[in-house]
Amino acid sequence: MTLQEAMSARHKVSKYKDKPLSADAVRQLNDRIEAQNQKYDLNMKLVTESKDAMPGIIAALMSKGVKNYIILAGPDTPDVDEKLGYSSADLMLYAQTLGLNTWWIGGMYSRKNVKKNANAGENTRIIGIAVVGYGENQGVPHKSKAASDVSSYEGNAPEWFQAGVSAALLAPTAMNKQAFTIRGKGDKVSMTCDSGSYSGADLGIGKYHFELGAGKDNFEWM
């Protein structure tokens, strides 16, 4: 499975089998995480076989078997949310290519326990976690807006732009609001996002998906 194929296959999964990640999956995820950390100056970390990320009531009512997750952390800089969103999108799609399922969580997790597992310093920002594991199911597609609701192009939109918008609409966003706007002119594209405290993360996730769908060689970000 390619990353492009993974975009369509990946859906939110909140219930997982009681099955440890394979040694190969752990190794490959750690290698991918380390590459992202090095490239974007982040401090993301994979935690395995730990059930302490989910508060009891959430674990009882909304999830099952959550015990592997990636801590989305980095130095507390103005652009860290976008970088963590971008990198987490890559990691979730990569996990899908390994036969795993994922769940991006920004609010319903134990901040105390996750921070402890992150070994985070005072200048570290944690924006959420990305749960990984073998899902009890493959999830279902989220409700999506139409391309015309979130995008515009000056003139006739080329195929790469349309493909990028379609890919962005497959991305997970806070509360599934898809509160982003994509505009294009020639080979220039801009993307903005208005989703409150998660706008930076949503922007990074959306940009990653757009690039994967459109092809990075076809355009430049404005």
mmCIF file of C-alpha atoms in Angstrom:
data_model
loop_
_atom_site.group_PDB
_atom_site.id
_atom_site.type_symbol
_atom_site.label_atom_id
_atom_site.label_comp_id
_atom_site.label_asym_id
_atom_site.label_seq_id
_atom_site.Cartn_x
_atom_site.Cartn_y
_atom_site.Cartn_z
ATOM 1 C CA MET A 1 0.000 0.000 0.000
ATOM 2 C CA THR A 2 1.326 3.437 -0.945
ATOM 3 C CA LEU A 3 0.856 6.575 1.145
ATOM 4 C CA GLN A 4 -1.592 7.816 -1.481
ATOM 5 C CA GLU A 5 -3.631 4.620 -1.157
ATOM 6 C CA ALA A 6 -3.442 4.896 2.616
ATOM 7 C CA MET A 7 -5.235 8.268 2.506
ATOM 8 C CA SER A 8 -8.405 6.581 1.276
ATOM 9 C CA ALA A 9 -7.998 3.498 3.479
ATOM 10 C CA ARG A 10 -7.299 5.342 6.743
ATOM 11 C CA HIS A 11 -10.242 6.164 9.001
ATOM 12 C CA LYS A 12 -10.572 6.901 12.696
ATOM 13 C CA VAL A 13 -10.525 3.698 14.748
ATOM 14 C CA SER A 14 -11.156 3.884 18.506
ATOM 15 C CA LYS A 15 -11.351 0.178 19.402
ATOM 16 C CA TYR A 16 -8.317 -2.084 19.148
ATOM 17 C CA LYS A 17 -7.512 -5.759 19.454
ATOM 18 C CA ASP A 18 -5.544 -6.985 22.449
ATOM 19 C CA LYS A 19 -2.548 -7.647 20.249
ATOM 20 C CA PRO A 20 0.950 -6.174 20.727
ATOM 21 C CA LEU A 21 2.548 -4.335 17.847
ATOM 22 C CA SER A 22 4.931 -6.575 15.958
ATOM 23 C CA ALA A 23 8.648 -6.006 16.497
ATOM 24 C CA ASP A 24 8.973 -4.983 12.849
ATOM 25 C CA ALA A 25 6.150 -2.453 13.178
ATOM 26 C CA VAL A 26 7.725 -0.924 16.294
ATOM 27 C CA ARG A 27 11.104 -0.684 14.597
ATOM 28 C CA GLN A 28 9.698 0.878 11.440
ATOM 29 C CA LEU A 29 7.548 3.360 13.352
ATOM 30 C CA ASN A 30 10.461 4.387 15.542
ATOM 31 C CA ASP A 31 12.648 4.889 12.482
ATOM 32 C CA ARG A 32 9.959 7.040 10.854
ATOM 33 C CA ILE A 33 9.435 9.050 14.033
ATOM 34 C CA GLU A 34 13.158 9.648 14.410
ATOM 35 C CA ALA A 35 13.378 10.848 10.800
ATOM 36 C CA GLN A 36 10.526 13.319 11.381
ATOM 37 C CA ASN A 37 12.046 14.485 14.666
ATOM 38 C CA GLN A 38 15.381 15.155 12.999
ATOM 39 C CA LYS A 39 13.866 16.881 9.979
ATOM 40 C CA TYR A 40 11.521 19.205 11.877
ATOM 41 C CA ASP A 41 13.252 19.509 15.274
ATOM 42 C CA LEU A 42 10.521 17.668 17.184
ATOM 43 C CA ASN A 43 10.388 15.337 20.184
ATOM 44 C CA MET A 44 7.731 12.804 19.185
ATOM 45 C CA LYS A 45 7.878 9.424 20.892
ATOM 46 C CA LEU A 46 6.231 6.017 20.468
ATOM 47 C CA VAL A 47 4.825 4.497 23.667
ATOM 48 C CA THR A 48 3.871 0.806 23.573
ATOM 49 C CA GLU A 49 1.938 -1.494 25.890
ATOM 50 C CA SER A 50 0.736 1.326 28.137
ATOM 51 C CA LYS A 51 -2.928 1.798 29.010
ATOM 52 C CA ASP A 52 -2.508 5.076 30.859
ATOM 53 C CA ALA A 53 -3.178 7.496 27.993
ATOM 54 C CA MET A 54 -6.960 7.336 28.219
ATOM 55 C CA PRO A 55 -8.942 8.518 31.287
ATOM 56 C CA GLY A 56 -11.127 5.805 32.772
ATOM 57 C CA ILE A 57 -14.476 7.180 31.643
ATOM 58 C CA ILE A 58 -13.243 7.724 28.083
ATOM 59 C CA ALA A 59 -11.716 4.252 27.981
ATOM 60 C CA ALA A 60 -14.981 2.761 29.197
ATOM 61 C CA LEU A 61 -17.349 4.667 26.927
ATOM 62 C CA MET A 62 -15.521 5.659 23.760
ATOM 63 C CA SER A 63 -12.470 3.459 23.255
ATOM 64 C CA LYS A 64 -11.099 -0.010 23.795
ATOM 65 C CA GLY A 65 -7.635 -1.514 23.824
ATOM 66 C CA VAL A 66 -5.717 1.775 23.446
ATOM 67 C CA LYS A 67 -2.187 0.964 24.606
ATOM 68 C CA ASN A 68 0.133 2.166 21.838
ATOM 69 C CA TYR A 69 0.435 5.799 20.856
ATOM 70 C CA ILE A 70 2.738 8.450 19.476
ATOM 71 C CA ILE A 71 3.221 11.501 21.682
ATOM 72 C CA LEU A 72 3.049 14.605 19.498
ATOM 73 C CA ALA A 73 5.583 16.873 21.163
ATOM 74 C CA GLY A 74 8.167 19.471 20.252
ATOM 75 C CA PRO A 75 9.849 22.684 21.409
ATOM 76 C CA ASP A 76 7.257 25.365 22.228
ATOM 77 C CA THR A 77 7.800 27.562 19.173
ATOM 78 C CA PRO A 78 5.217 29.526 17.144
ATOM 79 C CA ASP A 79 5.123 26.960 14.322
ATOM 80 C CA VAL A 80 5.348 23.739 16.347
ATOM 81 C CA ASP A 81 1.625 22.906 16.076
ATOM 82 C CA GLU A 82 1.761 23.010 12.287
ATOM 83 C CA LYS A 83 4.951 20.930 12.196
ATOM 84 C CA LEU A 84 3.457 18.351 14.554
ATOM 85 C CA GLY A 85 0.266 18.213 12.513
ATOM 86 C CA TYR A 86 2.247 17.743 9.307
ATOM 87 C CA SER A 87 4.472 15.052 10.812
ATOM 88 C CA SER A 88 1.598 13.231 12.506
ATOM 89 C CA ALA A 89 -0.226 13.017 9.172
ATOM 90 C CA ASP A 90 2.823 11.313 7.685
ATOM 91 C CA LEU A 91 3.110 8.906 10.618
ATOM 92 C CA MET A 92 -0.574 7.932 10.572
ATOM 93 C CA LEU A 93 -0.549 7.207 6.855
ATOM 94 C CA TYR A 94 2.730 5.329 7.203
ATOM 95 C CA ALA A 95 1.183 3.247 10.000
ATOM 96 C CA GLN A 96 -1.711 2.429 7.660
ATOM 97 C CA THR A 97 0.756 1.066 5.096
ATOM 98 C CA LEU A 98 2.066 -1.260 7.826
ATOM 99 C CA GLY A 99 -1.405 -2.710 8.396
ATOM 100 C CA LEU A 100 -2.125 -0.598 11.479
ATOM 101 C CA ASN A 101 -4.991 1.715 12.346
ATOM 102 C CA THR A 102 -4.863 5.124 13.991
ATOM 103 C CA TRP A 103 -6.776 7.723 15.972
ATOM 104 C CA TRP A 104 -5.638 11.359 16.333
ATOM 105 C CA ILE A 105 -6.629 12.656 19.779
ATOM 106 C CA GLY A 106 -6.230 16.271 20.786
ATOM 107 C CA GLY A 107 -8.337 16.547 23.923
ATOM 108 C CA MET A 108 -9.571 13.288 25.416
ATOM 109 C CA TYR A 109 -6.325 11.948 26.837
ATOM 110 C CA SER A 110 -4.539 12.046 30.173
ATOM 111 C CA ARG A 111 -2.186 14.983 29.858
ATOM 112 C CA LYS A 112 -0.477 14.080 33.127
ATOM 113 C CA ASN A 113 0.346 10.519 32.103
ATOM 114 C CA VAL A 114 1.301 11.399 28.546
ATOM 115 C CA LYS A 115 3.613 14.175 29.728
ATOM 116 C CA LYS A 116 5.229 11.746 32.168
ATOM 117 C CA ASN A 117 5.836 9.226 29.391
ATOM 118 C CA ALA A 118 7.208 11.944 27.131
ATOM 119 C CA ASN A 119 9.915 12.924 29.612
ATOM 120 C CA ALA A 120 9.109 16.454 28.478
ATOM 121 C CA GLY A 121 11.028 19.493 29.617
ATOM 122 C CA GLU A 122 9.526 22.841 30.575
ATOM 123 C CA ASN A 123 9.829 24.191 27.037
ATOM 124 C CA THR A 124 8.037 21.231 25.442
ATOM 125 C CA ARG A 125 4.576 21.501 23.934
ATOM 126 C CA ILE A 126 2.379 18.421 23.593
ATOM 127 C CA ILE A 127 -0.591 18.901 21.284
ATOM 128 C CA GLY A 128 -2.043 15.391 21.422
ATOM 129 C CA ILE A 129 -1.414 11.744 20.674
ATOM 130 C CA ALA A 130 -1.813 9.490 17.659
ATOM 131 C CA VAL A 131 -3.059 6.086 18.758
ATOM 132 C CA VAL A 132 -1.758 3.143 16.722
ATOM 133 C CA GLY A 133 -2.678 -0.525 16.771
ATOM 134 C CA TYR A 134 -4.621 -3.331 15.170
ATOM 135 C CA GLY A 135 -8.181 -2.114 14.955
ATOM 136 C CA GLU A 136 -11.220 -4.265 15.629
ATOM 137 C CA ASN A 137 -12.480 -2.747 12.374
ATOM 138 C CA GLN A 138 -11.206 -0.401 9.681
ATOM 139 C CA GLY A 139 -13.420 2.526 10.616
ATOM 140 C CA VAL A 140 -15.769 4.376 8.299
ATOM 141 C CA PRO A 141 -15.253 7.463 6.109
ATOM 142 C CA HIS A 142 -15.985 10.727 7.867
ATOM 143 C CA LYS A 143 -18.659 13.093 6.616
ATOM 144 C CA SER A 144 -17.010 15.442 4.152
ATOM 145 C CA LYS A 145 -17.651 18.848 2.648
ATOM 146 C CA ALA A 146 -17.678 19.372 -1.099
ATOM 147 C CA ALA A 147 -14.498 20.616 -2.768
ATOM 148 C CA SER A 148 -16.285 23.852 -3.699
ATOM 149 C CA ASP A 149 -16.970 24.506 -0.007
ATOM 150 C CA VAL A 150 -13.291 24.620 0.918
ATOM 151 C CA SER A 151 -11.427 25.678 -2.215
ATOM 152 C CA SER A 152 -11.216 28.117 -5.094
ATOM 153 C CA TYR A 153 -8.894 28.509 -8.050
ATOM 154 C CA GLU A 154 -8.395 31.546 -10.260
ATOM 155 C CA GLY A 155 -9.251 30.223 -13.706
ATOM 156 C CA ASN A 156 -9.662 26.584 -14.650
ATOM 157 C CA ALA A 157 -8.369 24.418 -11.826
ATOM 158 C CA PRO A 158 -5.714 21.949 -13.044
ATOM 159 C CA GLU A 159 -5.999 18.271 -12.194
ATOM 160 C CA TRP A 160 -3.236 18.451 -9.604
ATOM 161 C CA PHE A 161 -5.111 21.162 -7.676
ATOM 162 C CA GLN A 162 -8.333 19.182 -7.732
ATOM 163 C CA ALA A 163 -6.476 16.064 -6.589
ATOM 164 C CA GLY A 164 -4.856 18.027 -3.766
ATOM 165 C CA VAL A 165 -8.200 19.343 -2.527
ATOM 166 C CA SER A 166 -9.706 15.841 -2.644
ATOM 167 C CA ALA A 167 -6.759 14.554 -0.623
ATOM 168 C CA ALA A 168 -7.102 17.345 1.955
ATOM 169 C CA LEU A 169 -10.754 16.410 2.439
ATOM 170 C CA LEU A 170 -9.618 12.921 3.482
ATOM 171 C CA ALA A 171 -7.507 14.345 6.303
ATOM 172 C CA PRO A 172 -8.605 14.146 9.948
ATOM 173 C CA THR A 173 -9.491 17.537 11.435
ATOM 174 C CA ALA A 174 -10.603 18.757 14.859
ATOM 175 C CA MET A 175 -14.262 17.862 15.421
ATOM 176 C CA ASN A 176 -14.334 16.965 11.702
ATOM 177 C CA LYS A 177 -14.956 20.633 10.948
ATOM 178 C CA GLN A 178 -12.727 20.739 7.851
ATOM 179 C CA ALA A 179 -12.319 24.427 8.681
ATOM 180 C CA PHE A 180 -9.694 25.076 6.050
ATOM 181 C CA THR A 181 -9.675 27.142 2.875
ATOM 182 C CA ILE A 182 -7.459 26.361 -0.113
ATOM 183 C CA ARG A 183 -6.869 28.934 -2.850
ATOM 184 C CA GLY A 184 -4.878 28.549 -6.025
ATOM 185 C CA LYS A 185 -3.558 30.734 -8.830
ATOM 186 C CA GLY A 186 -1.153 29.398 -11.419
ATOM 187 C CA ASP A 187 1.282 27.174 -9.548
ATOM 188 C CA LYS A 188 0.802 29.031 -6.260
ATOM 189 C CA VAL A 189 -1.405 27.678 -3.473
ATOM 190 C CA SER A 190 -2.378 29.057 -0.083
ATOM 191 C CA MET A 191 -4.089 27.229 2.766
ATOM 192 C CA THR A 192 -5.568 28.742 5.903
ATOM 193 C CA CYS A 193 -7.397 27.099 8.768
ATOM 194 C CA ASP A 194 -9.790 28.376 11.396
ATOM 195 C CA SER A 195 -10.499 25.710 13.989
ATOM 196 C CA GLY A 196 -9.610 27.377 17.269
ATOM 197 C CA SER A 197 -6.891 25.816 19.397
ATOM 198 C CA TYR A 198 -6.270 23.090 16.807
ATOM 199 C CA SER A 199 -5.876 25.367 13.799
ATOM 200 C CA GLY A 200 -2.111 24.907 13.600
ATOM 201 C CA ALA A 201 -2.294 21.124 13.778
ATOM 202 C CA ASP A 202 -5.169 20.997 11.295
ATOM 203 C CA LEU A 203 -3.225 23.232 8.912
ATOM 204 C CA GLY A 204 -0.201 20.948 9.052
ATOM 205 C CA ILE A 205 -2.296 17.824 8.526
ATOM 206 C CA GLY A 206 -4.174 19.446 5.652
ATOM 207 C CA LYS A 207 -0.995 20.643 3.953
ATOM 208 C CA TYR A 208 0.549 17.186 4.130
ATOM 209 C CA HIS A 209 -2.506 15.598 2.535
ATOM 210 C CA PHE A 210 -2.731 18.296 -0.144
ATOM 211 C CA GLU A 211 0.932 17.809 -1.061
ATOM 212 C CA LEU A 212 0.495 14.047 -1.240
ATOM 213 C CA GLY A 213 -2.518 14.378 -3.523
ATOM 214 C CA ALA A 214 -1.300 17.227 -5.715
ATOM 215 C CA GLY A 215 2.355 16.281 -5.959
ATOM 216 C CA LYS A 216 4.878 18.645 -4.369
ATOM 217 C CA ASP A 217 6.573 19.303 -7.712
ATOM 218 C CA ASN A 218 3.401 20.805 -9.217
ATOM 219 C CA PHE A 219 3.025 23.876 -7.017
ATOM 220 C CA GLU A 220 4.501 26.209 -4.414
ATOM 221 C CA TRP A 221 2.966 27.322 -1.130
ATOM 222 C CA MET A 222 2.279 31.028 -0.871
#
